[in-house]
Amino acid sequence: MAEEGGRARAAGPAAGEDPGRGGLRDEGPARGKFYVTTPIYYPSASLHIGHAYTTVAADVLARFHRLRGEDVFFLTGTDEHGQKIQRKAEAAGKHPREFVDGIVAGIKHLWERLRISYDDFIRTTEERHKGVVQRIFERLRERGDIYKAEYEGWYCTDCESFYTETQYQDFPGGRCPDHDKPLERLREESYFFRMSRYADALLRHIEENPDFIQPPSRRNEMVNFIKQGLEDLCVSRTSFDWGVRVPFDPRHVVYVWVDALSNYISAIGYLSDDPKLRQRFERYWPADVHLVGKEIVRFHTVIWPILLMALELPLPRRVFGHGWLVLESGKMSKARGNVIDPHALMDRYGVDAVRYFLVREIPFGADGFYSEEALVARYNADLANDLGNLLSRSTAMVERFLGGIVPDPAEAEDDGVLRGAAEEAARAVEEHMERLELSDAAAAVLRLAQRANKYIDETAPWELARDPLRLRRLGGVLYSLLEAQRVAAVLLTPFLVEAPEKIWHQLGLDGDVRAARWPEDLAWGGLSGGARVRRGAPLFPRVVEEAEGAAGGGG
Ligand code: MSP
């Protein structure tokens, strides 16, 4: 039905749909590169909507940069060593490896359902990672950056973090403020990393690179923290054995945060034996953005940069610490039994509703409340009303007034209103995405849909249709409406994974919207006349019933 289709783009490699896991791709001509990471998650239990929050945000960024034609590498994975995992496995009566394998399979399945377009998934139990961690440890020793001593102090196994006596005294009841659990007293032989050596260099780097730690509130916290002085960090443990062995002293396992942070370079081939993989490291390092939750900004902006300095590697360009999704009943946690399962939400509302809500609802960087009512409200207002109604109203009018045929723009009278709005939307999306204002970027696309709906009311096409002398104007109005939605579909591809294709199809376009490229495919006039719209099912059927705890949680 090619003659019925609008301008068809060659269905090139679909952006984001072929993660090419593990395989090396053709690097192609020199274009910008973009390396984005998520934290690697502890496979201690199934992940909840809070973990999905970070991963969806990273996916949106990855898809946006692919849309711009950049060479993107998107990394995620799992942090599988350490005392916390070992204890969980023991409690479940399993070997840690067996324990994590099941959970990791579930995590990969969740990312598949959320259509996370990662390029690689690193597990810290993989040989390719463990070997690199050992080499890193060797290098630190060669430089004289580690020494052996006895560690005595406090530890929270849930954070996998050491606390000083002073911090312990400050915590009410000696309990970890993040996990509300008593700290444990540790006394064991350990290797220490001379962090103190690098404190001044780190402060200088933070001052000279205002974008390094974002948002600014997090940067200020970190600057104050570092100014209090950095103690040397305990980087090995001897009281359990589930970890990467210290190569020159195998009674020790590497501290899990040193092990985990190294994933960002081990996965892309740092110190790899494989020369092809090392090229990948040359291409993508330093990372453009490490996305992390605010509670682990400290690890990523103190320990990690200092490790990199010791390895004489460039530092990541940005570490962005986003806020938490919280429930009325407090922070989500398995222990409290108030976790929200993303699968249940997707069963009920679909993948786009969940992705959209996560990105749009809360300004990126701030904490925000999660509730299913809020999700339904967003869904109905933005997706069902603004986007969905626009498509059904406009395709219905094209059918009724023009026999379903897209008007020829050359013969239509265009007032430029929606063209201006579409150009403005693209500009705003780009600006906000560059500043990691994901919610504002999504809002900018929705504004285009809202403007188009208002344009229908202003132009009243049903009245134009009654007047044979105003047919050119009618054609111009309807063409603008369809074309604005073509642009919106392209702008939505980073955020939504099903709706853009449906919009594309209903507009009568062939080819794959995911092959669209910035800025060519945003230029006004991409839709050619003569195609036939394919009016279909509502994009986002309105949700009417009261939503009550369908996905669990809330107490
Ligand atoms: N394994 C470490 C990270 C190592 S990175 C080198 C870890 N894992 S975790 O499984 O606990 O995941 C923490 C991350 O999940 C947070 O930093 C955040 O990105 C995300 N979130 C977990 N709960 C969250 C909310 N309730 N809200 C928002 N994000 C949350 O820490």
Coordinates of C-alpha atoms and ligand atoms in Angstrom, one line a residue:
M1 CA 0.0 0.0 0.0
A2 CA 3.0 2.3 -0.6
E3 CA 0.9 4.7 -2.7
E4 CA -1.3 5.3 0.3
G5 CA 1.5 5.8 2.7
G6 CA 3.0 9.2 3.5
R7 CA 6.6 9.9 3.0
A8 CA 8.3 6.7 4.0
R9 CA 11.7 6.8 5.7
A10 CA 13.9 4.0 5.0
A11 CA 13.5 1.8 8.0
G12 CA 17.1 2.0 9.1
P13 CA 18.4 0.5 12.3
A14 CA 15.7 1.2 14.8
A15 CA 16.8 3.6 17.5
G16 CA 17.0 1.9 20.8
E17 CA 15.5 -1.4 19.7
D18 CA 18.6 -3.3 19.0
P19 CA 20.7 -3.0 22.0
G20 CA 23.3 -5.2 20.4
R21 CA 24.0 -6.6 23.8
G22 CA 27.6 -7.8 24.1
G23 CA 28.5 -7.4 20.4
L24 CA 30.7 -4.6 19.1
R25 CA 29.1 -2.3 16.6
D26 CA 30.5 -0.5 13.6
E27 CA 31.5 2.8 15.1
G28 CA 30.8 4.7 11.8
P29 CA 31.9 8.2 10.9
A30 CA 33.0 10.6 13.7
R31 CA 29.8 11.9 15.4
G32 CA 29.3 12.9 19.0
K33 CA 29.3 10.1 21.5
F34 CA 27.2 9.9 24.6
Y35 CA 27.9 7.4 27.4
V36 CA 25.2 7.2 30.0
T37 CA 25.0 4.8 33.0
T38 CA 22.6 3.8 35.8
P39 CA 23.7 2.6 39.1
I40 CA 24.2 -1.2 39.1
Y41 CA 21.5 -2.5 41.3
Y42 CA 21.8 -4.9 44.2
P43 CA 20.1 -8.2 43.2
S44 CA 19.0 -8.7 46.8
A45 CA 15.3 -8.6 46.0
S46 CA 13.1 -7.8 43.0
L47 CA 13.4 -4.2 41.9
H48 CA 10.6 -1.8 42.5
I49 CA 9.3 1.4 40.9
G50 CA 12.1 3.5 42.5
H51 CA 14.7 1.5 40.6
A52 CA 12.7 1.7 37.4
Y53 CA 12.7 5.5 37.9
T54 CA 16.5 5.8 37.4
T55 CA 16.6 3.3 34.6
V56 CA 13.7 4.8 32.6
A57 CA 15.3 8.3 33.0
A58 CA 18.6 6.9 31.6
D59 CA 16.7 5.2 28.8
V60 CA 15.0 8.5 27.9
L61 CA 18.4 10.2 27.7
A62 CA 19.9 7.4 25.6
R63 CA 17.0 7.5 23.2
F64 CA 17.1 11.2 22.9
H65 CA 20.8 11.2 22.0
R66 CA 20.3 8.5 19.5
L67 CA 17.5 10.5 18.0
R68 CA 20.1 13.3 17.5
G69 CA 22.3 10.8 15.7
E70 CA 24.9 10.5 18.4
D71 CA 26.8 7.3 19.1
V72 CA 25.3 6.3 22.4
F73 CA 26.5 3.7 24.8
F74 CA 24.0 3.0 27.6
L75 CA 25.2 0.8 30.5
T76 CA 23.3 -0.8 33.3
G77 CA 23.8 -4.0 35.4
T78 CA 23.9 -5.6 38.8
D79 CA 26.2 -5.2 41.9
E80 CA 26.4 -8.8 43.1
H81 CA 29.1 -9.0 45.7
G82 CA 29.3 -8.0 49.3
Q83 CA 28.1 -8.8 52.8
K84 CA 24.5 -7.8 52.1
I85 CA 24.1 -10.2 49.2
Q86 CA 26.0 -13.0 51.0
R87 CA 23.7 -12.7 54.0
K88 CA 20.5 -12.6 51.9
A89 CA 21.7 -15.7 50.1
E90 CA 22.4 -17.5 53.4
A91 CA 19.0 -16.5 54.7
A92 CA 17.5 -18.1 51.6
G93 CA 19.6 -21.2 52.0
K94 CA 21.3 -20.7 48.6
H95 CA 24.8 -20.1 47.3
P96 CA 25.1 -16.4 46.6
R97 CA 25.6 -17.1 42.9
E98 CA 22.5 -19.2 42.7
F99 CA 20.6 -16.6 44.7
V100 CA 21.5 -13.7 42.5
D101 CA 21.0 -15.6 39.2
G102 CA 17.3 -15.8 39.8
I103 CA 16.9 -12.1 40.7
V104 CA 19.1 -10.9 37.8
A105 CA 16.9 -12.8 35.4
G106 CA 13.9 -11.0 36.9
I107 CA 15.7 -7.6 36.5
K108 CA 16.4 -8.3 32.9
H109 CA 12.8 -9.2 32.3
L110 CA 11.7 -6.0 34.0
W111 CA 13.9 -3.9 31.7
E112 CA 12.6 -5.8 28.7
R113 CA 9.1 -4.9 29.6
L114 CA 9.9 -1.3 30.2
R115 CA 11.7 -1.4 26.9
I116 CA 15.1 -0.3 28.3
S117 CA 17.4 0.1 25.4
Y118 CA 20.7 -0.7 27.2
D119 CA 23.8 -1.5 25.1
D120 CA 25.4 -3.7 27.8
F121 CA 24.4 -5.2 31.1
I122 CA 27.3 -5.8 33.4
R123 CA 27.3 -8.2 36.3
T124 CA 30.1 -7.8 38.8
T125 CA 30.4 -11.6 39.1
E126 CA 31.5 -11.8 35.5
E127 CA 35.1 -12.7 34.8
R128 CA 35.5 -9.6 32.4
H129 CA 34.7 -7.4 35.4
K130 CA 36.6 -9.3 38.2
G131 CA 39.8 -9.3 36.3
V132 CA 39.7 -5.6 35.8
V133 CA 39.0 -4.9 39.5
Q134 CA 42.1 -7.0 40.4
R135 CA 44.2 -5.0 38.0
I136 CA 42.9 -1.8 39.4
F137 CA 43.9 -2.9 42.9
E138 CA 47.4 -3.8 41.6
R139 CA 47.8 -0.4 40.1
L140 CA 46.8 1.3 43.4
R141 CA 49.4 -0.8 45.2
E142 CA 52.1 0.0 42.6
R143 CA 51.4 3.7 43.1
G144 CA 51.7 3.4 46.8
D145 CA 48.1 4.4 47.3
I146 CA 47.1 1.5 49.5
Y147 CA 48.5 0.2 52.8
K148 CA 47.5 -2.5 55.2
A149 CA 46.2 -1.6 58.7
E150 CA 43.4 -2.5 61.1
Y151 CA 39.9 -1.1 60.6
E152 CA 37.9 -0.3 63.6
G153 CA 34.6 1.4 63.2
W154 CA 31.0 1.2 62.2
Y155 CA 29.3 -0.4 59.2
C156 CA 25.8 -0.5 57.7
T157 CA 25.5 -3.6 55.6
D158 CA 22.5 -2.2 53.8
C159 CA 24.5 0.8 52.5
E160 CA 27.6 -1.3 52.4
S161 CA 29.2 1.8 54.0
F162 CA 31.7 2.6 56.8
Y163 CA 30.8 5.2 59.4
T164 CA 33.2 7.0 61.8
E165 CA 32.6 7.1 65.6
T166 CA 31.5 10.8 65.2
Q167 CA 28.9 9.8 62.6
Y168 CA 27.7 7.0 64.8
Q169 CA 27.3 9.3 67.7
D170 CA 25.2 11.7 65.5
F171 CA 22.8 9.0 64.3
P172 CA 19.8 8.7 66.6
G173 CA 20.0 5.4 68.5
G174 CA 23.1 4.5 66.5
R175 CA 20.9 3.5 63.6
C176 CA 21.6 4.1 59.9
P177 CA 19.3 7.0 59.0
D178 CA 18.8 5.6 55.5
H179 CA 17.9 2.1 56.5
D180 CA 16.8 2.5 60.1
K181 CA 18.9 -0.4 61.2
P182 CA 21.6 -0.6 63.9
L183 CA 25.1 -0.1 62.7
E184 CA 27.5 -2.9 63.3
R185 CA 30.9 -2.6 65.0
L186 CA 33.7 -3.9 62.8
R187 CA 37.3 -4.7 63.7
E188 CA 39.3 -6.4 61.0
E189 CA 42.5 -6.3 59.0
S190 CA 42.0 -4.2 55.9
Y191 CA 43.7 -2.4 53.1
F192 CA 43.3 1.4 53.1
F193 CA 43.2 3.7 50.1
R194 CA 44.9 7.0 50.6
M195 CA 42.0 9.2 49.7
S196 CA 43.3 12.0 51.8
R197 CA 46.1 12.5 49.2
Y198 CA 43.5 13.6 46.6
A199 CA 41.1 15.8 48.6
D200 CA 42.5 19.1 47.4
A201 CA 42.6 18.0 43.7
L202 CA 39.0 16.8 44.0
L203 CA 37.9 20.1 45.4
R204 CA 39.7 22.0 42.7
H205 CA 38.0 19.8 40.1
I206 CA 34.6 20.4 41.5
E207 CA 35.2 24.2 41.6
E208 CA 36.5 24.3 38.0
N209 CA 33.7 22.1 36.6
P210 CA 30.4 23.4 37.9
D211 CA 28.6 20.7 35.9
F212 CA 30.4 17.8 37.5
I213 CA 27.9 17.4 40.4
Q214 CA 24.3 18.1 39.7
P215 CA 21.9 19.5 40.7
P216 CA 23.7 22.4 42.5
S217 CA 22.2 21.5 45.9
R218 CA 24.0 18.1 45.7
R219 CA 27.2 19.8 44.7
N220 CA 27.1 22.1 47.8
E221 CA 26.5 19.1 50.1
M222 CA 29.5 17.4 48.6
V223 CA 31.8 20.4 48.8
N224 CA 30.9 20.8 52.5
F225 CA 31.5 17.1 53.1
I226 CA 34.9 17.1 51.4
K227 CA 36.0 20.3 53.2
Q228 CA 35.5 18.5 56.5
G229 CA 38.5 16.4 55.5
L230 CA 38.6 13.0 53.9
E231 CA 39.8 10.0 55.8
D232 CA 41.5 7.1 54.1
L233 CA 39.0 4.5 52.9
C234 CA 38.9 0.9 54.0
V235 CA 39.0 -1.0 50.7
S236 CA 39.1 -4.6 51.6
R237 CA 37.3 -6.9 54.0
T238 CA 38.4 -10.2 55.7
S239 CA 35.3 -11.2 57.7
F240 CA 33.4 -12.7 54.8
D241 CA 34.5 -13.9 51.3
W242 CA 31.8 -13.1 48.7
G243 CA 33.7 -10.7 46.6
V244 CA 36.7 -10.2 44.2
R245 CA 39.8 -11.5 45.8
V246 CA 42.7 -9.1 46.4
P247 CA 45.3 -10.6 44.0
F248 CA 48.3 -10.2 46.2
D249 CA 46.5 -11.1 49.4
P250 CA 43.6 -13.5 48.8
R251 CA 42.3 -13.6 52.3
H252 CA 40.9 -10.2 51.5
V253 CA 38.0 -9.4 49.2
V254 CA 37.8 -5.9 47.6
Y255 CA 35.4 -3.5 49.3
V256 CA 32.1 -3.8 47.3
W257 CA 31.9 -0.1 46.4
V258 CA 35.3 -0.2 44.8
D259 CA 34.2 -3.3 43.0
A260 CA 30.9 -1.8 41.9
L261 CA 32.1 1.6 40.8
S262 CA 34.7 0.0 38.6
N263 CA 31.9 -1.4 36.5
Y264 CA 31.6 1.9 34.6
I265 CA 35.1 1.3 33.1
S266 CA 35.3 -2.5 33.1
A267 CA 32.2 -2.9 31.0
I268 CA 33.6 -0.8 28.2
G269 CA 37.0 -2.5 28.1
Y270 CA 39.3 -0.7 30.5
L271 CA 42.5 -2.8 31.0
S272 CA 40.8 -5.6 28.9
D273 CA 42.9 -8.2 27.2
D274 CA 40.7 -7.7 24.1
P275 CA 42.1 -4.9 21.9
K276 CA 38.7 -4.3 20.3
L277 CA 37.1 -3.8 23.7
R278 CA 39.9 -1.4 24.7
Q279 CA 39.0 0.7 21.7
R280 CA 35.5 1.0 23.1
F281 CA 37.0 2.4 26.3
E282 CA 38.9 4.9 24.2
R283 CA 35.8 5.9 22.4
Y284 CA 33.3 6.3 25.2
W285 CA 35.3 7.2 28.4
P286 CA 34.7 9.5 30.2
A287 CA 31.0 9.0 30.8
D288 CA 28.8 11.9 29.9
V289 CA 26.3 11.2 32.7
H290 CA 26.2 8.9 35.6
L291 CA 22.6 8.9 36.8
V292 CA 22.3 8.0 40.5
G293 CA 19.9 8.4 43.4
K294 CA 20.8 11.1 45.8
E295 CA 21.8 8.6 48.6
I296 CA 24.8 7.4 46.5
V297 CA 26.0 10.7 45.2
R298 CA 28.7 10.6 47.8
F299 CA 30.2 7.4 46.5
H300 CA 30.1 8.7 42.9
T301 CA 31.6 12.1 43.6
V302 CA 34.2 11.3 46.2
I303 CA 35.4 7.7 46.1
W304 CA 34.9 7.3 42.3
P305 CA 36.7 10.4 41.1
I306 CA 39.5 9.8 43.5
L307 CA 39.9 6.2 42.2
L308 CA 40.0 7.6 38.7
M309 CA 42.6 10.2 39.6
A310 CA 44.7 7.5 41.1
L311 CA 44.4 5.5 37.8
E312 CA 45.2 8.7 35.9
L313 CA 41.9 8.6 34.0
P314 CA 39.6 11.5 33.1
L315 CA 36.6 12.1 35.4
P316 CA 33.0 11.7 34.3
R317 CA 31.5 14.8 32.9
R318 CA 28.4 14.8 35.1
V319 CA 27.1 12.9 38.0
F320 CA 23.4 13.7 38.4
G321 CA 21.8 12.8 41.8
H322 CA 18.0 12.6 41.4
G323 CA 15.5 12.5 44.2
W324 CA 13.4 9.7 45.6
L325 CA 10.0 8.5 44.8
V326 CA 8.3 8.3 48.2
L327 CA 5.0 7.0 49.4
E328 CA 2.7 8.7 51.9
S329 CA 3.9 5.9 54.2
G330 CA 7.6 6.9 53.7
K331 CA 10.5 5.6 51.6
M332 CA 9.8 2.4 49.7
S333 CA 11.4 -0.6 51.2
K334 CA 11.0 -4.3 51.2
A335 CA 11.3 -4.2 55.0
R336 CA 8.4 -1.9 55.3
G337 CA 6.4 -3.9 52.8
N338 CA 5.4 -0.8 50.8
V339 CA 7.1 -1.4 47.5
I340 CA 5.3 -0.7 44.3
D341 CA 5.7 -3.4 41.6
P342 CA 6.2 -1.9 38.1
H343 CA 4.8 -5.1 36.5
A344 CA 1.4 -4.6 38.1
L345 CA 1.3 -1.0 36.9
M346 CA 2.2 -2.0 33.4
D347 CA -0.4 -4.8 33.4
R348 CA -3.0 -2.2 34.3
Y349 CA -2.0 0.9 32.4
G350 CA 0.6 -0.1 29.8
V351 CA 4.3 0.6 29.5
D352 CA 3.9 4.1 28.1
A353 CA 1.8 5.2 31.0
V354 CA 4.4 4.1 33.5
R355 CA 7.3 5.5 31.6
Y356 CA 5.5 8.8 31.1
F357 CA 4.5 9.1 34.7
L358 CA 8.0 8.4 36.0
V359 CA 9.5 11.1 33.8
R360 CA 6.8 13.7 33.8
E361 CA 5.5 13.8 37.4
I362 CA 8.4 15.0 39.4
P363 CA 11.0 17.6 38.4
F364 CA 14.1 15.7 37.9
G365 CA 16.3 16.1 40.9
A366 CA 13.6 16.6 43.5
D367 CA 11.8 14.1 45.7
G368 CA 8.2 13.4 44.8
F369 CA 5.3 11.4 46.0
Y370 CA 4.2 8.3 44.2
S371 CA 0.5 7.4 44.2
E372 CA -1.5 5.4 41.8
E373 CA -4.1 8.2 41.8
A374 CA -1.5 10.6 40.6
L375 CA -0.5 8.2 37.8
V376 CA -4.1 7.9 36.7
A377 CA -4.6 11.6 36.8
R378 CA -1.5 12.2 34.6
Y379 CA -2.6 9.5 32.3
N380 CA -6.1 10.9 31.8
A381 CA -5.1 14.5 31.5
D382 CA -2.0 14.2 29.3
L383 CA -2.1 10.9 27.5
A384 CA -5.8 10.2 27.1
N385 CA -7.0 13.8 26.8
D386 CA -4.3 15.9 25.2
L387 CA -2.6 13.3 23.0
G388 CA -5.2 10.7 22.4
N389 CA -8.1 13.0 21.8
L390 CA -6.1 15.1 19.5
L391 CA -5.4 12.2 17.3
S392 CA -8.9 10.8 17.2
R393 CA -10.4 14.3 16.6
S394 CA -8.1 15.2 13.8
T395 CA -8.2 11.8 12.0
A396 CA -12.0 11.8 12.3
M397 CA -12.2 15.2 10.7
V398 CA -9.9 14.2 7.9
E399 CA -12.2 11.3 7.2
R400 CA -15.4 13.2 7.5
F401 CA -14.3 16.3 5.5
L402 CA -11.6 15.1 3.2
G403 CA -12.5 11.4 2.6
G404 CA -9.5 10.4 4.7
I405 CA -6.9 11.9 2.4
V406 CA -4.1 14.0 3.8
P407 CA -4.4 17.4 2.1
D408 CA -1.6 18.6 -0.2
P409 CA 0.3 21.3 1.7
A410 CA 1.1 23.1 -1.6
E411 CA -2.6 23.7 -2.1
A412 CA -3.5 24.5 1.5
E413 CA -3.6 27.8 3.3
D414 CA -1.3 27.5 6.3
D415 CA -1.5 30.2 9.0
G416 CA 1.8 29.1 10.6
V417 CA 0.4 28.7 14.1
L418 CA 1.1 25.1 14.7
R419 CA 4.3 25.3 12.7
G420 CA 5.6 27.9 15.2
A421 CA 4.4 25.7 18.1
A422 CA 6.2 22.7 16.7
E423 CA 9.4 24.5 16.2
E424 CA 9.1 25.9 19.7
A425 CA 8.5 22.4 21.1
A426 CA 11.6 21.0 19.5
R427 CA 13.7 23.9 20.8
A428 CA 12.4 23.5 24.3
V429 CA 12.9 19.7 24.3
E430 CA 16.5 20.1 23.2
E431 CA 17.2 22.8 25.8
H432 CA 15.6 20.9 28.7
M433 CA 17.2 17.6 27.8
E434 CA 20.6 19.1 27.7
R435 CA 20.0 20.3 31.2
L436 CA 18.6 17.0 32.3
E437 CA 15.2 18.6 32.9
L438 CA 13.4 15.5 31.7
S439 CA 10.0 16.5 33.1
D440 CA 10.1 19.9 31.4
A441 CA 11.1 18.3 28.2
A442 CA 8.1 15.9 28.3
A443 CA 5.9 18.8 29.2
A444 CA 7.1 20.8 26.2
V445 CA 5.9 18.0 23.8
L446 CA 2.6 17.9 25.6
R447 CA 2.2 21.7 25.2
L448 CA 2.3 21.2 21.4
A449 CA -0.6 18.7 21.7
Q450 CA -2.5 21.1 23.9
R451 CA -1.9 24.0 21.5
A452 CA -3.2 21.8 18.7
N453 CA -6.3 20.9 20.6
K454 CA -6.9 24.6 21.2
Y455 CA -6.3 25.3 17.5
I456 CA -9.2 22.9 16.6
D457 CA -11.5 25.0 18.8
E458 CA -10.2 28.3 17.4
T459 CA -10.4 27.3 13.8
A460 CA -13.7 25.2 14.0
P461 CA -12.9 23.1 10.9
W462 CA -16.6 21.8 10.9
E463 CA -17.6 25.4 10.0
L464 CA -14.9 25.7 7.3
A465 CA -16.2 22.5 5.8
R466 CA -19.6 24.0 5.2
D467 CA -18.2 26.8 3.0
P468 CA -16.9 25.7 -0.4
L469 CA -14.9 28.9 -0.7
R470 CA -12.9 28.1 2.4
L471 CA -11.6 24.6 1.3
R472 CA -8.0 25.8 1.1
R473 CA -8.2 27.1 4.6
L474 CA -9.8 23.8 5.8
G475 CA -6.9 21.9 4.1
G476 CA -4.4 24.2 5.8
V477 CA -5.9 23.6 9.2
L478 CA -6.2 19.9 8.9
Y479 CA -2.8 19.5 7.4
S480 CA -1.3 21.6 10.3
L481 CA -3.0 19.3 12.8
L482 CA -1.6 16.1 11.3
E483 CA 1.8 17.6 10.7
A484 CA 2.0 18.8 14.3
Q485 CA 1.3 15.3 15.4
R486 CA 4.0 13.9 13.2
V487 CA 6.5 16.2 14.8
A488 CA 5.1 15.3 18.3
A489 CA 5.5 11.6 17.5
V490 CA 9.2 12.1 16.7
L491 CA 9.7 14.3 19.8
L492 CA 8.0 11.6 21.9
T493 CA 10.2 8.7 20.9
P494 CA 12.7 9.2 23.8
F495 CA 9.8 9.0 26.3
L496 CA 7.2 6.7 24.9
V497 CA 7.8 3.4 23.1
E498 CA 4.4 2.4 21.8
A499 CA 2.4 5.6 21.2
P500 CA 4.8 7.2 18.6
E501 CA 4.4 4.2 16.3
K502 CA 0.7 4.2 16.7
I503 CA 0.5 7.9 15.9
W504 CA 2.7 7.5 12.9
H505 CA 0.6 4.7 11.6
Q506 CA -2.7 6.5 12.1
L507 CA -1.3 9.6 10.3
G508 CA -0.9 7.4 7.3
L509 CA 2.9 7.3 7.5
D510 CA 4.9 4.3 6.6
G511 CA 8.4 3.4 7.8
D512 CA 9.5 3.4 11.3
V513 CA 9.2 6.5 13.5
R514 CA 12.2 5.2 15.5
A515 CA 14.4 5.7 12.5
A516 CA 13.6 9.4 12.6
R517 CA 16.6 11.8 13.1
W518 CA 17.0 15.2 14.5
P519 CA 16.7 17.8 13.0
E520 CA 15.7 16.5 9.5
D521 CA 12.6 14.8 10.6
L522 CA 11.3 17.7 12.6
A523 CA 11.3 20.1 9.7
W524 CA 7.8 21.2 9.0
G525 CA 6.2 19.6 5.9
G526 CA 7.5 16.1 6.3
L527 CA 4.0 14.7 5.8
S528 CA 3.1 14.7 2.1
G529 CA -0.4 15.1 0.7
G530 CA -2.3 12.2 -0.8
A531 CA -1.7 9.7 2.0
R532 CA -4.7 8.1 3.6
V533 CA -5.1 8.4 7.4
R534 CA -5.7 5.1 9.2
R535 CA -8.0 6.0 12.0
G536 CA -7.6 3.4 14.7
A537 CA -8.4 2.5 18.3
P538 CA -7.9 5.3 20.9
L539 CA -4.3 5.7 21.7
F540 CA -4.9 5.9 25.5
P541 CA -8.4 4.8 26.5
R542 CA -9.5 6.9 29.5
V543 CA -9.2 5.2 32.8
V544 CA -12.5 5.6 34.7
E545 CA -12.5 3.3 37.7
E546 CA -11.2 4.3 41.1
A547 CA -7.6 3.1 41.3
E548 CA -7.1 1.5 44.7
G549 CA -3.9 -0.3 45.5
A550 CA -3.9 -2.3 42.3
A551 CA -0.2 -2.5 42.4
G552 CA 0.1 -3.2 46.1
G553 CA 1.8 -0.9 48.5
G554 CA 0.4 2.0 50.5
G555 CA 0.1 -0.2 53.6
Ligands
MSP1 N1 24.5 -1.2 44.2 C1 24.4 0.2 44.6 C2 24.8 1.1 43.4 C3 26.2 0.8 42.9 S1 26.6 1.9 41.6 C4 28.2 1.7 41.3 C5 23.0 0.5 45.0 N2 22.1 -0.3 44.5 S2 20.5 -0.3 44.8 O1 19.9 -1.5 44.3 O2 20.3 0.0 46.2 O3 19.9 0.9 43.9 C6 20.0 2.2 44.3 C7 19.4 3.1 43.2 O4 18.1 2.7 42.9 C8 19.3 4.5 43.7 O5 20.5 5.2 43.6 C9 18.3 5.0 42.8 O6 18.9 5.3 41.6 C10 17.3 3.9 42.7 N3 16.3 3.9 43.7 C11 16.0 3.0 44.6 N4 14.9 3.4 45.3 C12 14.5 4.6 44.9 C13 13.3 5.4 45.2 N5 12.5 5.1 46.1 N6 13.2 6.5 44.4 C14 14.1 6.8 43.4 N7 15.1 6.1 43.1 C15 15.4 5.0 43.9 O7 22.8 1.5 45.6

